[in-house]
Coordinates of C-alpha atoms in Angstrom, one line a residue:
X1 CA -151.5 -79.6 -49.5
X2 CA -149.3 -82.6 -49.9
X3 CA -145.7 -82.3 -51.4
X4 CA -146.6 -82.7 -55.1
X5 CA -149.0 -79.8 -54.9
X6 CA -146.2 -77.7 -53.3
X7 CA -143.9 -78.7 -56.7
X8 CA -146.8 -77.9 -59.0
X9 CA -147.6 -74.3 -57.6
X10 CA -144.0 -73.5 -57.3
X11 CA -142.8 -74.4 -60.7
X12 CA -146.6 -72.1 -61.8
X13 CA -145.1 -69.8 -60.1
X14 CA -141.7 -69.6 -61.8
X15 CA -143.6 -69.5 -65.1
X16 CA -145.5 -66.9 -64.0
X17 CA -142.2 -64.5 -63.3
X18 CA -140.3 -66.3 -65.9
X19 CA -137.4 -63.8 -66.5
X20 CA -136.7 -63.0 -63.1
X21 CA -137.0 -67.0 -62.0
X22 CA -134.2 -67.6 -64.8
X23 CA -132.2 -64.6 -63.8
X24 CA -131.6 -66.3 -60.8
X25 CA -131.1 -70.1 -61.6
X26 CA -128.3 -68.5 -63.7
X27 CA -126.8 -66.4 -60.4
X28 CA -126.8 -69.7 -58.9
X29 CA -126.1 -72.0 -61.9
X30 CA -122.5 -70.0 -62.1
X31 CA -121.4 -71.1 -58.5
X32 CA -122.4 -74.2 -58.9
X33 CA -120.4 -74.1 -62.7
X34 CA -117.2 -72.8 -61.1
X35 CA -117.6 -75.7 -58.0
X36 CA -118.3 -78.3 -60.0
X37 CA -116.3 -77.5 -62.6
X38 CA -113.0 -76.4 -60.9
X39 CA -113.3 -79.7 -58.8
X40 CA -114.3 -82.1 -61.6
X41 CA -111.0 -81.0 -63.5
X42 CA -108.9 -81.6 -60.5
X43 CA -110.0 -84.9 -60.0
X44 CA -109.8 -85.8 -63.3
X45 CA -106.2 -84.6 -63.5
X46 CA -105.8 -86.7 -60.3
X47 CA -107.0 -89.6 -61.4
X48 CA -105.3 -89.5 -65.1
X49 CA -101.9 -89.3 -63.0
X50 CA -103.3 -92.4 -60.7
X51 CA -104.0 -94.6 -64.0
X52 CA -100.6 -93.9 -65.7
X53 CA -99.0 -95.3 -61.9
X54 CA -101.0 -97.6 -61.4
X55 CA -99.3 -100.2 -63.4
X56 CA -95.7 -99.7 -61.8
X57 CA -98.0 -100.7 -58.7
X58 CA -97.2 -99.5 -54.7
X59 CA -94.0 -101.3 -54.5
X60 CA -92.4 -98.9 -56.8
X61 CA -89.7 -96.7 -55.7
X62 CA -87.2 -94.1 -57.7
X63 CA -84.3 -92.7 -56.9
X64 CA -83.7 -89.1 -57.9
X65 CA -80.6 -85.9 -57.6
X66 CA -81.8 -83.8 -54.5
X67 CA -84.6 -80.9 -55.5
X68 CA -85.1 -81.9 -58.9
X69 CA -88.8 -83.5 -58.8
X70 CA -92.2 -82.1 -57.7
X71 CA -92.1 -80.8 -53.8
X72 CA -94.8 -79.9 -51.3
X73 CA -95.6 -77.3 -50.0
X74 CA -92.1 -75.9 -48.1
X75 CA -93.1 -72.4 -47.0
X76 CA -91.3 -70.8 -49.4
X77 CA -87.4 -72.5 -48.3
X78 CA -85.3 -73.3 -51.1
X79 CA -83.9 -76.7 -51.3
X80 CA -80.4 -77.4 -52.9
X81 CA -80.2 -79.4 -55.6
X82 CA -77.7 -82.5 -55.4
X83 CA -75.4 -83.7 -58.3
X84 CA -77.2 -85.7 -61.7
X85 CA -76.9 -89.6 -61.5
X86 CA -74.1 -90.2 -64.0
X87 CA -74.2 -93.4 -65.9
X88 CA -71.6 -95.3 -63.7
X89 CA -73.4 -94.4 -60.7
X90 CA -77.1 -95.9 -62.0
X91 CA -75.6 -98.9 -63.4
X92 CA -73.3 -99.0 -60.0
X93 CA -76.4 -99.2 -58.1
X94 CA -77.7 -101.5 -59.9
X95 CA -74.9 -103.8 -59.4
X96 CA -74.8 -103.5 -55.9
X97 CA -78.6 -103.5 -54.7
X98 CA -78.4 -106.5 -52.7
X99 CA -82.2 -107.4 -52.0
X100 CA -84.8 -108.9 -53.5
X101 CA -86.0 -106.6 -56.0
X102 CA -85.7 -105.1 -60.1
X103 CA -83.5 -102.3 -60.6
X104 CA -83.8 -101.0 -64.2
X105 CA -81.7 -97.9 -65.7
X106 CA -83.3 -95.8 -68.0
X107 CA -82.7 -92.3 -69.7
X108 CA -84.5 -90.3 -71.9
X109 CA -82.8 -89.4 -75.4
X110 CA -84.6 -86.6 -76.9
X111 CA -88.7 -85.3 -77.1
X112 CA -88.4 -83.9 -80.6
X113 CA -87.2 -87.2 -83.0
X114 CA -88.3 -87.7 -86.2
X115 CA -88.3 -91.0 -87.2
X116 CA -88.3 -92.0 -91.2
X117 CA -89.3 -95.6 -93.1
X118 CA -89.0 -95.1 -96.9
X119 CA -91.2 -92.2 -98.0
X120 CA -93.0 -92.0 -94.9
X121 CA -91.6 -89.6 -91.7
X122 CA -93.4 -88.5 -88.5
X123 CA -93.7 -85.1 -87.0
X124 CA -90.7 -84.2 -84.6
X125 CA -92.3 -84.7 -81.7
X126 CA -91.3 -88.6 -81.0
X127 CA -89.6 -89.2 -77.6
X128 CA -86.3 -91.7 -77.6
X129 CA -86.2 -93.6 -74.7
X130 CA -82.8 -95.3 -73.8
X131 CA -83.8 -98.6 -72.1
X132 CA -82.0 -101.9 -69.8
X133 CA -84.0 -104.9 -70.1
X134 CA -85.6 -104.7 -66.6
X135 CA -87.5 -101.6 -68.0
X136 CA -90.6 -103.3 -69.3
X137 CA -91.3 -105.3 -66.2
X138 CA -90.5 -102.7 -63.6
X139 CA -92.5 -100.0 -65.5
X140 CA -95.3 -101.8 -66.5
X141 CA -95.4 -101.3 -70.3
X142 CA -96.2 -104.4 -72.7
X143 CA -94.7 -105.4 -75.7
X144 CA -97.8 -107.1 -77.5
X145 CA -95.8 -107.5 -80.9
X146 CA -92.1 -109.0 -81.4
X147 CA -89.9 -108.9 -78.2
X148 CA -88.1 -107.0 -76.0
X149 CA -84.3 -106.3 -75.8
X150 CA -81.7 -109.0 -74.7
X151 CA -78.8 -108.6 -72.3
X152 CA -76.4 -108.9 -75.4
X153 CA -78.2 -106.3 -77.4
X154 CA -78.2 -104.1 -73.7
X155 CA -74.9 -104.5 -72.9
X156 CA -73.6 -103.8 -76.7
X157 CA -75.4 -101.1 -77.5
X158 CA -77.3 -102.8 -80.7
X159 CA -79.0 -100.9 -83.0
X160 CA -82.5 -102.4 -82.3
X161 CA -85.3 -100.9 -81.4
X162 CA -88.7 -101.1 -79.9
X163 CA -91.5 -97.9 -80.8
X164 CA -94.9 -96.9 -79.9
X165 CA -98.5 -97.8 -81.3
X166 CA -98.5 -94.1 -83.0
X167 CA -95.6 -95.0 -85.0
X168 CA -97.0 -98.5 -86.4
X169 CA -100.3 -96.1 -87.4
X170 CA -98.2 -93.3 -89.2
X171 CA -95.4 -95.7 -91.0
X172 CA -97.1 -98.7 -91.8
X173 CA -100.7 -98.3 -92.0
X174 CA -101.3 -99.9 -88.9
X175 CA -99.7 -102.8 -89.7
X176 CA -97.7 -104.1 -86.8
X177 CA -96.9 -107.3 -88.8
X178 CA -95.4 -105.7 -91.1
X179 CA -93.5 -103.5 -89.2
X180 CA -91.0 -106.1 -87.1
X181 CA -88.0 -106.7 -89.3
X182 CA -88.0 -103.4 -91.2
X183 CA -85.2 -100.7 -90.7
X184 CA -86.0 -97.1 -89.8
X185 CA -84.1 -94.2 -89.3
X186 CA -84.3 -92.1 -85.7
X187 CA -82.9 -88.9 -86.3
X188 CA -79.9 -90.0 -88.1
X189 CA -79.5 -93.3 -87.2
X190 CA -80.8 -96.9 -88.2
X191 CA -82.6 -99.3 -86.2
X192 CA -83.9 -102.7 -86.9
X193 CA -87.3 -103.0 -85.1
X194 CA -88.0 -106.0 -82.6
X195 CA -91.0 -105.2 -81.1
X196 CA -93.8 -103.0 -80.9
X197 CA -95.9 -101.3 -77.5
X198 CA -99.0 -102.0 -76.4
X199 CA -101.3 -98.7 -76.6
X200 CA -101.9 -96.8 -73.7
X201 CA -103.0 -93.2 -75.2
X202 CA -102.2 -89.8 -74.3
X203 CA -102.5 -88.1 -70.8
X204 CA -101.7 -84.8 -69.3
X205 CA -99.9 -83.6 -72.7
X206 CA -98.1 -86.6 -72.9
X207 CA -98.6 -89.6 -75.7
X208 CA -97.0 -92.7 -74.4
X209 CA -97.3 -94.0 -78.2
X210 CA -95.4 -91.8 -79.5
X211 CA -91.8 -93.2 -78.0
X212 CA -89.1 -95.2 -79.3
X213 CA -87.2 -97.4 -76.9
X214 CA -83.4 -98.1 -77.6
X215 CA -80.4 -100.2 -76.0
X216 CA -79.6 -97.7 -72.7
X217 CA -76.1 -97.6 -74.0
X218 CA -77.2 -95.6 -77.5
X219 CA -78.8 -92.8 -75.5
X220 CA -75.2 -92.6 -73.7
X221 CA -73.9 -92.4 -77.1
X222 CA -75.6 -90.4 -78.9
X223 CA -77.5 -87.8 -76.6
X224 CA -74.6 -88.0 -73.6
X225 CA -73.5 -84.8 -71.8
X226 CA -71.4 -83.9 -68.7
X227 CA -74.4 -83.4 -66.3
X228 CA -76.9 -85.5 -68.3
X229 CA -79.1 -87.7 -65.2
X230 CA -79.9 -91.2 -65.6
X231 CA -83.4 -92.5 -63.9
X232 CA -83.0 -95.1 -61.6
X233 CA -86.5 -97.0 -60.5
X234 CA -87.0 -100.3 -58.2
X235 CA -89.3 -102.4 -58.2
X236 CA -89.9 -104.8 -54.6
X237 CA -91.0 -108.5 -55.0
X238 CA -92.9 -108.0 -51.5
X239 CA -94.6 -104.6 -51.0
X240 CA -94.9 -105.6 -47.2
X241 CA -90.9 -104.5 -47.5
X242 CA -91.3 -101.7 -48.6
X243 CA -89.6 -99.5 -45.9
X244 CA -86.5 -102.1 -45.7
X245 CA -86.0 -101.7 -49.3
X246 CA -85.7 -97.9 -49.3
X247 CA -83.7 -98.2 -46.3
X248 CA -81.6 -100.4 -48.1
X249 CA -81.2 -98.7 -51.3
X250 CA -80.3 -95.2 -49.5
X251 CA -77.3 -97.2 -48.1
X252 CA -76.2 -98.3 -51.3
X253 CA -76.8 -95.0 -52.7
X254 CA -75.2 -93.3 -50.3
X255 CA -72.1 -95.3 -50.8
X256 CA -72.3 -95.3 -54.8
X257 CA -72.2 -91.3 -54.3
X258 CA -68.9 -91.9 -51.9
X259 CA -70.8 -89.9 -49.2
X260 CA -69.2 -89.3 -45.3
X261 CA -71.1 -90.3 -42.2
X262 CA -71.8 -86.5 -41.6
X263 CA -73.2 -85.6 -44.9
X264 CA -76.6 -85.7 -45.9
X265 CA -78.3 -87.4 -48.6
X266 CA -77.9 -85.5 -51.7
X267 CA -80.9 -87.7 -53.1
X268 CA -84.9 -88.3 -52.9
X269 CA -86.4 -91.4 -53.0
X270 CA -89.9 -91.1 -54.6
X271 CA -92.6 -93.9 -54.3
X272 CA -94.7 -94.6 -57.7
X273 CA -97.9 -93.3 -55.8
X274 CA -95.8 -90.2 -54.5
X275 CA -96.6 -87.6 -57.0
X276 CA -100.4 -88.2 -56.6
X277 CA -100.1 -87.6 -52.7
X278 CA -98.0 -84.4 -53.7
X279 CA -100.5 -83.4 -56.4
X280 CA -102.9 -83.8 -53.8
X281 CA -101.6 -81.9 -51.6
X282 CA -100.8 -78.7 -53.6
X283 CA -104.3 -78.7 -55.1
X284 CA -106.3 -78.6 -51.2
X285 CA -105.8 -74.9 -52.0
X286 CA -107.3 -74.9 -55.5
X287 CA -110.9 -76.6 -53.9
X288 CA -110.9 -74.6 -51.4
X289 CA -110.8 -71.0 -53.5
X290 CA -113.2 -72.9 -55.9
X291 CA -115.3 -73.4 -53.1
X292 CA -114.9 -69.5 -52.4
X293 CA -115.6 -68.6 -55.2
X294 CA -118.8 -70.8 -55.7
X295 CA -120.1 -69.7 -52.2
X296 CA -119.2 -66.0 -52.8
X297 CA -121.2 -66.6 -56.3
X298 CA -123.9 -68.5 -54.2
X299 CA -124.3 -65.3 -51.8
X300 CA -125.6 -63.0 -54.4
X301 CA -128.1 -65.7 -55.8
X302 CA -129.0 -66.0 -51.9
X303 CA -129.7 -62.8 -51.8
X304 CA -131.6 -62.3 -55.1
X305 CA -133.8 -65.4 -54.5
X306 CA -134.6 -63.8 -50.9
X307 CA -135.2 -60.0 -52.9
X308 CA -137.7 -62.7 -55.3
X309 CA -139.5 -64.4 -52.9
X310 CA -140.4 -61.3 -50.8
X311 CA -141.3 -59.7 -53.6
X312 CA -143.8 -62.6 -54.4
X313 CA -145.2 -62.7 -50.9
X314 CA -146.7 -59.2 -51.3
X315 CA -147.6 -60.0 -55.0
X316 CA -149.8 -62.9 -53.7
X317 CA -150.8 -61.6 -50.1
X318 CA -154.5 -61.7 -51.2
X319 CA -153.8 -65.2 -52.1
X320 CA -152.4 -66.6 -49.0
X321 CA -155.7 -65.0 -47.5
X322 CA -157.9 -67.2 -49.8
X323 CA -155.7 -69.9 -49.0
X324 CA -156.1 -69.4 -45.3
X325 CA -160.1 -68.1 -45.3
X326 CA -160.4 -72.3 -47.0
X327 CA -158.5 -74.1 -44.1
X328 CA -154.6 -73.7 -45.6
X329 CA -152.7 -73.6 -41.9
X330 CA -149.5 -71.3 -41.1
X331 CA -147.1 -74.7 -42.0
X332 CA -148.9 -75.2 -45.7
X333 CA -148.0 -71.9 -46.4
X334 CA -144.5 -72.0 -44.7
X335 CA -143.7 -75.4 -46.5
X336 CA -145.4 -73.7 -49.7
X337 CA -143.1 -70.9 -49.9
X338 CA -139.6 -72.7 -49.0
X339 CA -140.5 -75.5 -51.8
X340 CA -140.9 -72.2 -54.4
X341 CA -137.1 -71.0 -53.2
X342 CA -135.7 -75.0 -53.1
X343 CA -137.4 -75.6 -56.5
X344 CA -135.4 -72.5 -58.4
X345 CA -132.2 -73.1 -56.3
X346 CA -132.6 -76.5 -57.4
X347 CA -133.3 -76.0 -61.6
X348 CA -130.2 -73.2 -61.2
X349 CA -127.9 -76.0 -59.7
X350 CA -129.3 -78.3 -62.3
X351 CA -127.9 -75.8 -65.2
X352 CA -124.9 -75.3 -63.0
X353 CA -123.8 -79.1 -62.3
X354 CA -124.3 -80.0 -66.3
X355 CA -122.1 -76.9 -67.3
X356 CA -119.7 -77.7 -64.4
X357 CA -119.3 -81.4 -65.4
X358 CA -118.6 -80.1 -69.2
X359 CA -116.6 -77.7 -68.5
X360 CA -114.7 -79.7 -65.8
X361 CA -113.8 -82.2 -68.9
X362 CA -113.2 -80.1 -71.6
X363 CA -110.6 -79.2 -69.8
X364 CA -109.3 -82.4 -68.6
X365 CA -109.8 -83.7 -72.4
X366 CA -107.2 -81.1 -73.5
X367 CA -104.7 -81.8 -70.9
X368 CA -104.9 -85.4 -72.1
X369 CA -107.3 -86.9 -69.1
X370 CA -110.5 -89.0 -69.7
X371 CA -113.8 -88.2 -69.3
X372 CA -115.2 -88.5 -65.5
X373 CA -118.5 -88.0 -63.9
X374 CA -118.4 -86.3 -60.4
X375 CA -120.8 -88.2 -58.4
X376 CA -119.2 -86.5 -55.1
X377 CA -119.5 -83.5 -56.4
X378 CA -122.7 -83.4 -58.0
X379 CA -123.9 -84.4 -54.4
X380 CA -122.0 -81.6 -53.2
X381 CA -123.8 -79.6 -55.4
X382 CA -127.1 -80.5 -54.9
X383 CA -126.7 -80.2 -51.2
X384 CA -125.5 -76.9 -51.5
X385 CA -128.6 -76.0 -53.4
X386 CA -130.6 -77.2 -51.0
X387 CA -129.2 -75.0 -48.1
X388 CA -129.4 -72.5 -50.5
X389 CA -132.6 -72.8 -50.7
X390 CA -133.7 -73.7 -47.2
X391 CA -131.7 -70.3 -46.2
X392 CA -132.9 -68.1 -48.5
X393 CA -136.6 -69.2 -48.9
X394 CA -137.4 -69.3 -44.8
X395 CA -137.7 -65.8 -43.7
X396 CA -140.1 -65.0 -46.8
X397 CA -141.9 -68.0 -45.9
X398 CA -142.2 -66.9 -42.0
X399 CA -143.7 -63.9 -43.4
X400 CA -146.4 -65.5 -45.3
X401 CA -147.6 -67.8 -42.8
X402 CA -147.7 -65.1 -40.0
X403 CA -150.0 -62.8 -42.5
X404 CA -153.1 -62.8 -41.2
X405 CA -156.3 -64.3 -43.5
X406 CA -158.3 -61.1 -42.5
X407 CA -156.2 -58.2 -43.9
X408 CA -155.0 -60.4 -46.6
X409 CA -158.1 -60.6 -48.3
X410 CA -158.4 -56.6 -48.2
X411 CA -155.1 -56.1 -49.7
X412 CA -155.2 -55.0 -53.3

């Protein structure tokens, strides 16, 4: 029997047992679900976060106050947290960065703004972003109608102001012509708008439409507090100096924040690809209890699939024995009954990697990712399946090669 034969008599076969045969692809079709579904989500998270940094590039730095960003894993030590960067000491920097890079201030307002033109008001949930006029080039974000601020509108504290794609869509109909020029009210104050933000959607329950960007010095006026922290981010000319610059910009840190020899930074410096390699890190954990669970799942289905094909070797010993008495040799019926156990491992994985892939980007859709096929993982899977198979399927198939022709044709 060649290898197509093998296929044909084991999917009969499945028909032939129908409920149990499903019973099982669904045992297995759940671990291979909860793999391929866990790990889909996780990449796609992964790579939602790599496409929002990827425009600020790898020769993006930023400085934050000690313990107040996203950490690996420390064993459970507590880190102190150093002092916010006040106003004076972000624009101090700034001044004082001698090397050949973009520094840009920035600080954000509020989350919960409504902004107002005539009749027409959004939903509080527009974030004001107080802005220099490095902030567009370091971070990547394009101005595709109008302009962007001047040094005399930064350095005054103008009411101008720059907003998001959603806000053109919900106040003017989606008319960004029509937009530049007009005056709107944020919150409680009026703005003359300049210019208007390229798209770039929602991730990770985030919508970078929905923003309005304003003179850094209005955010400082209006949404100012004691310990408020001001975001300070650098962008290299060279990524080749990378190290130098961080080097350098911790000195001039370190003396903006009037700290001794003998104290310790009371600061992080973050690279733009940092929280990736963090997220990274404190998700190894999550694939490897998916892949637990999936092998724990995978177990019982090994198991059940054994319990099956056992079952079917003494339902069809008197076949094997016809098969033998007209020439079928111990490794047809070996390869015979392992291609039965890879064939329903395989149909189960095949339910299990299309619900693992849906499931893995449902989710991501509602976290705000995009929509990503596995191709790793759905190897993964298949592999798996195959073992699966191979393990479960061989001692069943030992016995129904070692049966011998004689008694097998006088067992009823």
């Amino acid at each position: 029997m060649n290898f197509r034969e093998n296929i044909k008599i084991a999917l009969n076969s499945v028909r032939s047992n129908l409920l149990r045969s499903i019973l099982t692809m669904l045992i297995i079709g759940v671990g291979i679900t909860a793999l391929v579904g866990i790990l889909t989500a996780i990449d796609t998270a992964i790579y939602s976060l790599n496409d929002n940094f990827s425009d600020m590039g790898v020769n993006s730095f930023s400085l934050f106050p000690k313990g107040t960003r996203v950490q690996g894993n420390r064993q459970g030590r507590k880190q102190k947290k150093g002092d916010p960067i006040s106003y004076r000491q972000a624009v101090k920097f700034k001044e004082d960065f001698d090397f050949p890079a973009v520094v840009t201030v920035s600080s954000r307002g509020t989350s919960t703004a409504v902004v107002k033109y005539d009749e027409e008001k959004t939903n509080g949930d527009i974030e004001i972003q107080g802005v220099d006029e490095n902030y567009f080039d370091v971070k990547g974000r394009v101005i595709t109608y109008g302009r962007g601020f001047t040094n005399s509108e930064i350095t005054s504290g103008s009411h101008t102001v720059i907003i998001g794609s959603d806000l053109v869509k919900t106040l003017f109909d989606e008319e960004a012509e029509k937009a530049l020029g007009e005056a709107i009210l944020v919150g409680n104050v009026k703005y003359r708008i300049i210019g208007i933000l390229e798209s770039k959607g929602s991730t990770m329950n985030s919508n970078a439409d929905k923003i309005v960007m304003v003179p850094l010095l209005n955010v400082k006026r209006y949404y100012g507090y004691a310990k408020k922290s001001y975001n300070v981010d650098v962008s290299i000319l060279n990524a080749e100096d990378m190290a130098a610059a961080e080097a350098a910009a911790i000195g001039t840190f370190r003396k903006v924040r009037n700290l001794r020899v003998n104290q310790q930074n009371d600061f992080d410096i973050f690279r733009s690809d940092g929280l990736i390699n963090l997220l990274k890190e404190n998700t190894a954990t999550m694939r490897i209890g998916a892949m637990v669970i999936a092998l724990v799942t995978l177990l019982g289905a090994a198991i059940g699939l054994m319990n099956i094909m056992l079952v079917s070797v003494t339902e069809r010993t008197r076949e094997i024995g016809i098969c033998k008495a007209l020439g079928a040799t111990r490794r047809n019926i070996l390869l015979q009954f392992l291609t039965e156990a890879i064939v329903i491992c395989q149909l189960g994985g095949f339910i299990g990697i299309l619900l693992g892939i849906l499931a893995g980007n449902v989710v991501t859709v509602l976290m705000g990712g995009s929509f990503l096929i596995p191709w790793g993982w759905i190897t993964l899977g298949v592999i798996t399946c195959l073992v699966v198979g191979l393990a479960s399927g061989l001692y069943p198939a030992l016995k129904a090669s070692r049966l011998d022709p004689i008694e097998s044709l006088r067992y009823e």
